[in-house]
């Protein structure tokens, strides 16, 4: 018996259901209502190391995958948005086991060959490292919806 193809409408319906279940769950993770988006896809590295994706939710209708911590860190280092990325960069540096500017440069070169930290990015990272990186947080509990 042939299986039915997944159509665009199926995806949209599944995503709507997922968002509704998130709204109703009252999950203590404090997930913002706009967390499910693809706004950053244009910044995903395509020339260097192939970014790895990790599933965080999967059921019979929808699966949600996130970019690896390494790839996210490389993207945030390249974006170097003062006032917006410092906490994320510090946490991701800890998660990835990186502790120096050289470590960050090496990571950027892996994902974005030929690119490097801008002067602004270097100043931001220097400030982050001067303040000290956070302790590694415990792994989050399994992501549950509804």
XYZ file of C-alpha atoms in Angstrom:
146
model
C 0.000 0.000 0.000
C 1.592 3.330 -1.030
C 2.135 5.901 1.685
C 0.751 9.395 1.331
C 3.322 12.125 0.679
C 3.760 14.801 3.283
C 2.402 18.027 1.824
C 3.073 21.645 2.766
C -0.330 21.865 4.454
C 0.584 18.892 6.671
C 3.710 20.711 7.846
C 1.836 23.926 8.532
C -0.890 22.074 10.453
C 1.724 20.187 12.469
C 3.611 23.377 13.321
C 0.396 25.127 14.353
C -0.466 22.191 16.609
C 3.032 22.234 18.102
C 2.853 25.974 18.823
C -0.586 25.596 20.428
C 0.658 22.742 22.604
C 3.622 24.888 23.662
C 1.328 27.782 24.566
C -0.857 25.507 26.673
C 1.954 23.571 28.320
C 3.072 26.340 30.670
C 6.528 24.784 30.468
C 9.005 26.267 32.921
C 11.599 26.586 30.163
C 10.124 30.045 29.422
C 10.195 29.501 25.690
C 9.311 32.693 23.845
C 6.324 32.381 21.566
C 8.441 33.202 18.501
C 11.145 30.599 19.242
C 10.040 28.468 16.309
C 11.268 30.355 13.270
C 13.810 30.176 10.494
C 15.081 33.755 10.661
C 18.735 32.740 11.008
C 18.858 30.183 8.204
C 20.528 32.665 5.852
C 23.492 32.797 8.249
C 24.064 29.037 8.516
C 27.606 28.235 7.328
C 27.764 26.618 3.890
C 31.434 26.805 2.842
C 33.374 25.167 5.668
C 32.620 22.442 8.145
C 29.160 21.006 7.623
C 27.022 22.017 10.612
C 25.455 19.184 12.576
C 21.783 19.211 13.486
C 20.361 17.657 16.634
C 16.739 16.630 17.209
C 15.000 18.140 20.226
C 11.463 16.968 19.440
C 10.090 14.251 17.221
C 6.654 12.699 17.007
C 4.551 11.254 14.243
C 3.716 14.713 12.870
C 6.593 17.085 13.524
C 10.285 16.943 14.244
C 12.253 19.944 15.482
C 16.023 20.082 15.037
C 18.533 22.637 16.270
C 21.990 23.493 15.066
C 24.923 22.171 17.097
C 26.364 24.360 19.845
C 29.614 24.712 17.835
C 27.844 26.001 14.729
C 25.645 28.339 16.799
C 28.745 29.730 18.501
C 30.502 30.285 15.170
C 27.443 32.152 13.864
C 27.164 34.309 16.993
C 30.877 35.118 16.905
C 30.538 36.221 13.283
C 27.427 38.303 14.058
C 29.151 39.817 17.152
C 26.138 41.824 18.288
C 27.121 43.675 21.474
C 24.304 43.815 23.981
C 22.590 40.811 22.406
C 25.045 37.937 22.095
C 27.444 38.169 25.040
C 25.562 35.801 27.355
C 24.972 33.284 24.565
C 28.603 33.425 23.439
C 29.872 32.955 26.993
C 27.568 29.977 27.595
C 28.365 28.422 24.201
C 32.114 28.862 24.743
C 31.741 26.866 27.966
C 29.547 24.209 26.335
C 32.023 23.833 23.460
C 35.049 23.745 25.760
C 36.619 26.873 24.256
C 38.391 29.391 26.477
C 40.546 31.719 24.360
C 40.420 34.090 21.423
C 42.585 31.629 19.480
C 39.995 28.902 20.161
C 37.280 31.187 18.805
C 39.355 32.080 15.724
C 39.958 28.397 15.004
C 36.231 27.662 15.291
C 35.323 30.537 12.971
C 37.875 29.349 10.419
C 36.378 25.836 10.500
C 32.864 27.048 9.701
C 33.664 30.250 7.783
C 37.000 29.628 6.005
C 38.895 32.842 5.306
C 36.829 34.895 7.760
C 37.939 36.088 11.174
C 36.612 38.021 14.132
C 36.033 41.667 13.280
C 37.570 44.357 15.478
C 34.177 44.798 17.153
C 33.899 41.031 17.664
C 37.397 40.898 19.111
C 36.565 43.691 21.582
C 33.339 41.947 22.554
C 35.026 38.551 23.029
C 37.873 40.132 25.006
C 35.286 41.647 27.357
C 33.489 38.318 27.715
C 36.721 36.499 28.550
C 37.795 39.251 30.967
C 34.539 38.765 32.909
C 35.079 35.017 32.930
C 33.128 32.213 31.356
C 30.252 30.667 33.295
C 30.325 27.231 34.842
C 28.783 24.603 32.627
C 25.078 24.273 33.360
C 23.595 20.846 33.866
C 22.108 19.279 30.767
C 18.478 20.345 30.355
C 15.735 17.835 30.980
C 14.147 16.152 28.005
C 12.086 18.619 25.992
C 8.408 17.760 26.453
C 5.374 19.288 24.857
C 1.903 18.966 26.349
